[in-house]
Coordinates of C-alpha atoms in Angstrom, one line a residue:
Chain A
M263 CA -1.3 42.7 -28.9
A264 CA -1.9 39.6 -26.9
F265 CA -5.4 38.6 -26.1
V266 CA -5.9 39.4 -22.4
K267 CA -9.2 38.9 -20.7
A268 CA -10.0 42.4 -19.4
Q269 CA -9.4 42.4 -15.5
K270 CA -11.4 45.6 -14.6
S271 CA -14.8 45.6 -16.1
K272 CA -17.2 48.5 -16.1
A273 CA -19.0 47.1 -13.1
Y274 CA -15.7 47.1 -11.2
F275 CA -15.4 50.9 -11.9
K276 CA -19.2 51.7 -11.2
R277 CA -18.7 50.0 -7.8
F278 CA -15.3 51.5 -6.9
Q279 CA -15.3 53.8 -3.9
V280 CA -12.3 56.3 -4.0
K281 CA -10.6 57.0 -0.8
Y282 CA -10.4 60.6 0.3
K283 CA -8.1 62.9 -2.1
R284 CA -5.5 63.6 0.5
R285 CA -5.3 59.8 1.3
R286 CA -5.0 58.9 -2.5
E287 CA -2.1 61.4 -2.4
G288 CA -0.7 59.7 0.6
K289 CA -0.4 62.9 2.5
T290 CA -3.0 62.8 5.4
D291 CA -3.7 60.1 8.0
Y292 CA -7.2 60.5 8.7
R293 CA -7.4 58.5 11.7
A294 CA -4.7 60.6 13.5
R295 CA -6.3 63.6 12.0
I296 CA -9.7 63.0 13.6
R297 CA -8.1 62.4 17.1
L298 CA -6.0 65.5 16.8
I299 CA -8.8 67.8 15.7
N300 CA -11.7 66.7 17.8
Q301 CA -12.4 69.4 20.5
D302 CA -14.6 68.6 23.5
K303 CA -18.2 69.7 22.6
N304 CA -18.6 71.7 25.8
K305 CA -15.5 73.7 24.7
Y306 CA -17.6 75.0 21.7
N307 CA -15.5 77.1 19.5
T308 CA -12.3 77.1 21.5
P309 CA -9.6 76.2 18.7
K310 CA -7.5 73.3 19.3
Y311 CA -4.0 74.0 17.9
R312 CA -1.7 71.5 16.4
Y313 CA 2.0 71.8 15.9
V314 CA 2.6 70.3 12.4
V315 CA 6.2 69.5 11.4
R316 CA 7.0 68.2 8.0
F317 CA 10.2 67.4 6.4
T318 CA 10.8 67.8 2.7
N319 CA 14.2 66.8 0.8
K320 CA 15.6 70.2 1.4
D321 CA 13.4 72.1 4.0
I322 CA 11.6 71.7 7.3
I323 CA 8.0 73.2 7.7
A324 CA 6.8 73.9 11.2
Q325 CA 3.3 75.3 11.6
I326 CA 0.7 76.0 14.4
V327 CA -2.6 75.2 12.6
S328 CA -6.2 75.3 13.9
A329 CA -9.1 73.4 12.1
N330 CA -11.9 74.8 10.5
I331 CA -14.7 73.5 8.2
A332 CA -13.7 76.1 5.5
G333 CA -10.1 74.9 5.7
D334 CA -7.3 74.9 8.3
L335 CA -6.1 78.3 9.5
V336 CA -2.3 78.6 10.1
L337 CA -1.4 80.9 13.1
A338 CA 2.1 81.0 12.6
A339 CA 4.8 79.2 10.4
A340 CA 8.5 78.7 10.4
Y341 CA 10.8 77.3 7.8
A342 CA 14.2 75.9 7.6
H343 CA 15.0 78.2 4.6
E344 CA 14.5 81.1 6.9
L345 CA 17.5 80.0 9.1
P346 CA 20.3 81.5 6.8
R347 CA 18.8 85.0 8.1
C348 CA 19.6 83.9 11.6
G349 CA 23.0 82.8 10.7
L350 CA 22.7 79.0 9.9
K351 CA 23.7 78.6 6.1
V352 CA 24.2 74.8 5.8
G353 CA 22.6 71.6 6.9
L354 CA 19.2 72.8 6.9
T355 CA 17.4 69.6 7.3
N356 CA 19.3 68.0 10.2
Y357 CA 18.5 67.4 13.9
A358 CA 20.0 70.7 14.9
A359 CA 18.3 72.7 12.2
A360 CA 14.9 71.1 13.2
Y361 CA 15.6 72.2 16.7
C362 CA 16.2 75.9 15.5
T363 CA 12.9 75.7 13.4
G364 CA 10.9 74.6 16.3
L365 CA 12.5 77.3 18.4
L366 CA 11.9 79.9 15.8
L367 CA 8.3 79.0 15.5
A368 CA 7.8 79.0 19.3
R369 CA 9.3 82.5 19.7
R370 CA 7.3 83.6 16.7
V371 CA 4.1 82.4 18.1
L372 CA 4.6 83.7 21.6
K373 CA 5.6 87.0 20.3
K374 CA 2.4 87.3 18.1
L375 CA 0.3 86.4 21.1
E376 CA 2.4 88.8 23.3
M377 CA 3.3 86.2 25.8
D378 CA 7.1 86.1 24.9
D379 CA 8.2 87.9 28.0
E380 CA 6.2 85.7 30.4
Y381 CA 7.3 82.4 28.8
E382 CA 11.1 82.5 28.1
G383 CA 11.3 78.8 27.8
N384 CA 14.7 77.1 28.2
S385 CA 17.4 79.5 27.0
E386 CA 20.2 77.1 27.6
A387 CA 19.7 74.0 25.5
T388 CA 20.9 71.2 27.9
G389 CA 19.0 68.2 26.3
E390 CA 17.1 67.5 29.6
D391 CA 13.4 67.1 29.5
Y392 CA 11.9 70.6 30.1
S393 CA 8.2 71.4 30.5
V394 CA 6.8 74.9 30.6
E395 CA 5.8 76.2 34.0
P396 CA 2.5 78.1 34.1
A397 CA 3.1 81.8 34.8
E398 CA 0.9 84.0 36.9
S399 CA -1.4 85.9 34.5
R400 CA -1.8 83.7 31.5
R401 CA -1.6 79.9 31.0
P402 CA 1.0 78.6 28.6
F403 CA 0.1 78.1 24.8
R404 CA -1.0 74.6 24.4
T405 CA -0.6 72.7 21.2
L406 CA -0.4 69.0 20.1
L407 CA 2.4 67.5 18.1
D408 CA 1.2 66.4 14.5
V409 CA 4.0 64.2 13.1
G410 CA 2.0 63.3 9.9
L411 CA 3.2 60.0 8.3
I412 CA 6.5 59.6 9.7
R413 CA 7.7 56.5 11.7
T414 CA 8.3 57.8 15.2
T415 CA 11.6 56.2 16.1
T416 CA 13.9 57.2 18.8
G417 CA 15.9 60.1 17.6
N418 CA 13.9 61.2 14.8
R419 CA 14.2 64.9 13.5
V420 CA 10.6 65.5 14.2
F421 CA 11.3 65.1 18.0
G422 CA 14.3 67.7 17.6
A423 CA 11.7 70.1 16.1
L424 CA 9.6 69.2 19.2
K425 CA 12.4 70.0 21.6
G426 CA 13.0 73.2 20.0
A427 CA 9.3 74.2 20.5
L428 CA 9.4 73.1 24.1
D429 CA 12.4 75.1 24.9
G430 CA 11.0 77.9 23.1
G431 CA 8.1 77.9 25.6
L432 CA 5.3 76.0 24.1
D433 CA 3.2 73.6 26.1
I434 CA 3.1 70.3 24.2
P435 CA 2.3 67.2 26.0
H436 CA 5.2 64.8 25.4
S437 CA 7.5 62.1 26.8
D438 CA 11.2 61.8 26.4
K439 CA 11.0 58.4 25.3
R440 CA 11.8 59.3 21.5
F441 CA 14.4 61.9 22.2
A442 CA 18.0 61.3 20.7
G443 CA 19.8 59.7 23.5
F444 CA 17.0 57.7 25.2
S445 CA 18.3 54.2 25.8
K446 CA 15.8 51.3 25.7
E447 CA 17.8 49.4 28.4
S448 CA 18.0 51.9 31.0
K449 CA 14.9 53.5 30.2
Q450 CA 16.3 57.0 30.7
L451 CA 17.1 59.9 28.6
D452 CA 20.9 60.6 28.4
A453 CA 20.9 64.5 28.4
E454 CA 24.5 64.7 27.2
V455 CA 23.6 62.7 24.0
H456 CA 20.7 64.7 23.3
R457 CA 22.6 67.9 23.8
K458 CA 25.1 66.8 21.4
H459 CA 22.5 66.0 18.7
I460 CA 21.1 69.7 19.4
Y461 CA 24.2 71.3 18.9
G462 CA 25.3 69.2 15.7
G463 CA 27.6 67.0 17.7
H464 CA 26.9 63.9 15.8
I465 CA 27.6 65.7 12.6
A466 CA 30.9 67.2 14.0
A467 CA 31.9 63.6 14.9
Y468 CA 31.3 62.3 11.4
M469 CA 33.2 65.2 9.8
S470 CA 36.3 64.5 12.1
T471 CA 36.0 60.7 11.2
L472 CA 35.8 61.5 7.5
M473 CA 38.5 64.0 7.6
E474 CA 41.0 61.5 8.8
D475 CA 39.9 58.4 7.1
E476 CA 38.6 59.5 3.7
P477 CA 39.5 63.0 2.9
E478 CA 38.1 62.9 -0.7
K479 CA 34.6 61.9 0.5
Y480 CA 34.8 64.4 3.2
Q481 CA 35.5 67.1 0.4
S482 CA 32.4 66.0 -1.7
H483 CA 30.1 65.3 1.2
F484 CA 30.7 68.6 3.4
S485 CA 31.6 70.8 0.3
E486 CA 29.1 73.4 1.6
Y487 CA 30.5 73.3 5.0
I488 CA 33.9 73.8 3.8
K489 CA 32.8 76.6 1.5
E490 CA 31.5 78.4 4.7
G491 CA 34.6 77.7 6.5
L492 CA 33.0 75.4 9.2
E493 CA 35.2 73.2 11.2
P494 CA 33.8 70.4 13.3
E495 CA 34.9 72.2 16.4
G496 CA 33.1 75.3 15.5
L497 CA 29.6 73.8 15.1
E498 CA 28.4 74.2 18.6
E499 CA 29.5 77.8 18.7
M500 CA 27.7 78.4 15.6
Y501 CA 24.4 76.8 16.7
K502 CA 24.5 78.7 20.0
K503 CA 24.9 82.0 17.9
V504 CA 21.9 81.0 15.9
H505 CA 19.7 80.2 19.0
A506 CA 20.5 83.6 20.3
A507 CA 19.7 85.3 17.0
I508 CA 16.4 83.4 16.9
R509 CA 15.3 84.7 20.4
A510 CA 16.5 88.2 19.6
D511 CA 14.3 88.6 16.6
P512 CA 11.8 85.9 15.7
T513 CA 9.4 88.0 13.5
A514 CA 8.8 86.8 10.0
K515 CA 10.2 88.9 7.1
Q516 CA 7.6 89.8 4.7
S517 CA 8.7 89.3 1.1
E518 CA 9.1 92.3 -1.1
K519 CA 7.7 90.6 -4.0
Q520 CA 4.4 92.0 -5.2
P521 CA 1.8 89.3 -5.8
P522 CA 1.3 89.3 -9.7
K523 CA -1.5 91.6 -10.9
E524 CA -3.2 88.8 -12.9
H525 CA -2.9 85.0 -12.3
K526 CA -0.5 83.0 -14.2
R527 CA -2.3 80.6 -16.4
Y528 CA -1.3 77.0 -16.0
N529 CA -3.7 75.4 -18.4
L530 CA -5.0 76.2 -22.0
K531 CA -7.8 78.8 -22.2
K532 CA -11.1 77.2 -23.4
L533 CA -11.9 78.4 -27.0
T534 CA -15.4 79.9 -27.8
Y535 CA -17.6 78.2 -30.5
E536 CA -16.6 80.6 -33.0
E537 CA -12.9 80.3 -32.4
R538 CA -13.3 76.5 -32.6
K539 CA -15.1 76.7 -35.9
A540 CA -12.5 79.1 -37.3
K541 CA -9.8 76.8 -36.2
L542 CA -11.4 73.9 -38.2
I543 CA -11.9 75.9 -41.2
E544 CA -8.2 76.8 -41.1
R545 CA -7.1 73.2 -40.7
L546 CA -9.4 72.1 -43.7
N547 CA -7.9 74.7 -45.8
A548 CA -4.4 73.9 -45.0
L549 CA -5.3 70.2 -45.7
N550 CA -6.7 71.1 -49.1
A551 CA -3.7 73.2 -50.0
A552 CA -1.4 70.5 -49.0
A553 CA -3.5 67.9 -50.9
G554 CA -3.6 70.3 -54.0
A555 CA 0.3 70.7 -53.8
D556 CA 0.6 66.9 -53.6
D557 CA -1.6 66.3 -56.6
D558 CA 0.5 68.9 -58.5
E559 CA 3.6 67.0 -57.5
D560 CA 2.1 63.8 -58.6
D561 CA 1.0 65.2 -61.9
D562 CA 4.6 66.6 -62.3
Chain B
M137 CA -34.2 29.4 17.0
P138 CA -36.2 32.6 16.9
A139 CA -35.0 35.9 15.7
G140 CA -34.4 37.9 19.0
H141 CA -35.3 41.4 19.9
G142 CA -31.8 42.7 20.8
L143 CA -30.7 46.3 20.9
R144 CA -29.8 46.4 17.3
S145 CA -32.2 43.9 15.8
R146 CA -33.7 44.5 12.6
T147 CA -31.1 47.4 11.7
R148 CA -29.2 45.5 9.1
D149 CA -30.2 48.1 6.3
L150 CA -31.1 51.1 8.7
F151 CA -27.7 51.3 10.0
A152 CA -25.7 50.4 6.9
R153 CA -23.5 53.2 5.3
P154 CA -24.8 54.2 2.0
F155 CA -23.4 53.1 -1.3
R156 CA -19.8 54.2 -1.8
K157 CA -19.6 56.2 1.4
K158 CA -18.2 53.5 3.5
G159 CA -15.1 54.0 5.6
P160 CA -13.8 57.1 7.3
T161 CA -16.2 59.8 8.1
P162 CA -15.7 63.3 7.0
L163 CA -14.0 65.7 9.6
S164 CA -16.7 68.4 9.3
I165 CA -18.8 66.3 11.5
Y166 CA -16.4 66.7 14.4
L167 CA -15.9 70.6 13.7
R168 CA -19.6 71.5 14.2
T169 CA -20.6 73.0 17.5
Y170 CA -24.1 72.6 19.0
K171 CA -25.6 74.8 21.6
I172 CA -28.4 73.9 24.1
G173 CA -31.7 74.7 22.3
D174 CA -30.6 73.9 18.8
Y175 CA -32.8 71.6 16.8
V176 CA -30.8 68.4 15.6
D177 CA -31.8 65.4 13.6
V178 CA -30.6 62.0 14.8
K179 CA -29.2 59.8 12.0
V180 CA -27.2 57.0 13.0
N181 CA -23.7 56.4 11.5
G182 CA -23.3 52.8 11.3
S183 CA -19.4 52.9 11.1
I184 CA -19.2 54.6 14.7
H185 CA -20.1 52.0 17.2
K186 CA -20.0 54.1 20.4
G187 CA -22.7 56.3 21.6
M188 CA -25.4 55.0 19.0
P189 CA -28.9 55.8 20.0
H190 CA -31.5 53.1 19.8
K191 CA -33.1 52.4 16.4
F192 CA -36.2 54.1 17.3
Y193 CA -34.6 57.5 17.3
H194 CA -33.1 57.2 14.0
G195 CA -34.8 60.0 11.8
R196 CA -36.3 61.8 14.9
T197 CA -35.7 65.5 15.4
G198 CA -35.2 67.0 19.0
R199 CA -33.7 69.8 20.9
V200 CA -30.3 69.8 22.5
W201 CA -30.6 70.0 26.3
N202 CA -27.0 68.9 27.4
V203 CA -23.5 69.2 25.8
T204 CA -20.8 66.9 27.0
K205 CA -17.2 66.2 25.8
R206 CA -18.1 64.0 23.0
A207 CA -21.8 63.8 22.9
I208 CA -24.9 65.8 22.9
G209 CA -28.0 65.2 24.9
V210 CA -31.0 65.4 22.7
E211 CA -34.8 65.6 23.9
V212 CA -37.0 63.6 21.5
N213 CA -40.8 62.9 21.6
K214 CA -41.8 59.3 21.8
Q215 CA -45.4 58.0 21.8
V216 CA -45.8 55.4 24.6
G217 CA -49.4 54.1 24.6
N218 CA -51.7 56.8 24.9
R219 CA -49.3 59.7 25.6
I220 CA -46.3 61.4 24.2
I221 CA -43.2 61.4 26.5
R222 CA -40.2 63.7 26.1
K223 CA -37.3 61.2 26.1
R224 CA -33.6 62.6 27.0
I225 CA -31.0 60.5 24.9
H226 CA -27.3 61.0 24.9
V227 CA -25.9 60.6 21.5
R228 CA -22.2 61.0 20.0
V229 CA -21.8 63.8 17.6
E230 CA -21.2 61.5 14.7
H231 CA -24.8 60.5 14.9
V232 CA -26.2 63.9 14.8
Q233 CA -27.0 66.7 12.1
P234 CA -28.1 70.1 12.6
S235 CA -31.7 70.3 11.6
R236 CA -33.1 72.5 9.1
C237 CA -36.7 72.5 10.4
H238 CA -36.0 75.6 12.3
E239 CA -34.0 77.5 9.7
D240 CA -37.0 79.3 8.1
F241 CA -38.0 80.6 11.5
L242 CA -34.4 81.9 12.2
Q243 CA -34.4 83.5 8.8
R244 CA -37.8 85.2 9.3
I245 CA -36.7 86.7 12.6
K246 CA -33.5 88.1 11.0
T247 CA -35.5 89.8 8.0
N248 CA -38.3 91.0 10.4
D249 CA -35.8 92.7 12.9
K250 CA -34.3 94.3 9.7
L251 CA -37.7 95.5 8.4
K252 CA -38.8 96.7 11.8
G253 CA -35.4 98.7 12.3
E254 CA -36.0 100.3 8.9
A255 CA -39.6 101.1 9.6
K256 CA -38.6 102.6 13.1
A257 CA -36.2 104.7 11.4
R258 CA -38.8 106.0 8.9
G259 CA -41.3 106.5 11.6
E260 CA -43.8 104.0 10.4
V261 CA -45.7 101.1 12.1
I262 CA -45.5 97.9 10.0
S263 CA -46.8 94.4 10.5
T264 CA -44.3 91.6 9.9
K265 CA -47.1 89.0 10.5
R266 CA -47.2 86.3 7.8
Q267 CA -50.7 86.3 6.1
P268 CA -52.3 83.2 4.6
K269 CA -52.8 83.2 0.8
G270 CA -56.3 84.6 0.3
P271 CA -59.0 83.8 -2.4
K272 CA -57.9 84.4 -6.0
P273 CA -59.0 88.0 -7.4
G274 CA -61.9 87.9 -10.0
F275 CA -61.3 88.3 -13.5
M276 CA -63.1 88.7 -16.7
V277 CA -63.0 85.8 -19.2
E278 CA -61.6 87.2 -22.6
G279 CA -62.0 85.9 -26.1
A280 CA -64.6 83.1 -25.4
T281 CA -67.1 81.9 -27.9
L282 CA -70.6 80.7 -26.6
E283 CA -71.4 77.2 -27.8
T284 CA -74.8 76.0 -26.6
V285 CA -74.8 72.2 -26.2
T286 CA -78.3 70.5 -26.2
P287 CA -78.9 66.6 -26.1
I288 CA -80.1 64.9 -29.4
P289 CA -83.4 62.8 -29.3
Y290 CA -82.7 58.9 -28.7
D291 CA -82.7 57.2 -32.1
V292 CA -83.4 53.5 -31.3
V293 CA -82.6 52.0 -34.8
N294 CA -79.1 53.5 -35.3
D295 CA -77.8 53.0 -31.7
L296 CA -78.9 49.3 -31.4
K297 CA -77.0 48.4 -34.6
G298 CA -74.0 47.2 -33.0
G299 CA -75.2 44.7 -30.5
Y300 CA -78.5 43.6 -32.0

């Protein structure tokens, strides 16, 4: 091993201040979190809800969360992997699926709070900017969008989820600047383009071009769509049906699995003093026996 | 040039964050609620530059008299000359902690109410007043042997041996 001067001395480690755990994991932006959670002191214990949207490689997670010193409380959650129940089997992480997940969460929350009759939201997704009108008896459910660590570019799927929640009837302060279809030159949202994205029009267009130009790539790329028998023209119809199914029954399905009676162990159990001593004696005996056998072999 | 007496003069160490606690502040600070009449300690958080109290109030305890959007109004005693004035300051919540000076009293209220409730159910009259610690009870000394100590007569010759 080459002789290298030690870079990080003991003094370095003694003075090192670790960042917060979730910052080390790269999962939480504390600057944004402080600003999302901070409630006016003269509103005392009124919860401030944030609409959390996170994307994994194969799933979309949408939650309504309120902050607590003991830990955040989730009021309601919706996942993209629940959409097969509403009729959407493929493409669970695209813009259209994000819209569906947002819509599902919004309807679920409103149903839970018994506000779903008052606040229908926008039943026909036109892609235009829609904000909830306050009804007579109760004010709309207000929540703030929490994007997490994603880069907020125009047309990002997280704004698809935002549009879904808005059309579902939630009151989320927003601007149409980042919806798909907003053009920087004209500084206006092209509702047609946005509507196409909500109904998977951009996917249908890609499917058509691939079918003509590169059929093999089409077969490999959209294999699941082909398996379900989905044609580019039928996508919009399918999404319309999914939206209707979501509005019809947004309740979450309880899983039938029972929680395991005892917790599964993920690490080794710590041995007692006697057990450790016994193990040591066993190892010594085994060593002696092996050494004795070797001696016998050597003698032979 | 002289040192100057600005608002934050002489606060180099006072307002400094503790060792290895620099950077973002924990979120629980923002989640606490304060009601009018609560006792709070004022402790400046040097990393939050807004809503800082004057260095005099660092370490003082006072009562909340006002609650606004991001700050708390605290009423603190300050000795000015020959009198104590009740000063009202507004401080952001990052520079304030709930005080435990009152905790013992609030605990006592709870236990006393419970005891009084139980006593009322039984029909007794009890006193929940705190009593000061009285003198210790008398006791007999056990197993002591008596040793009488008397002075010995002064012996000039032997005692002067050292320094003579």
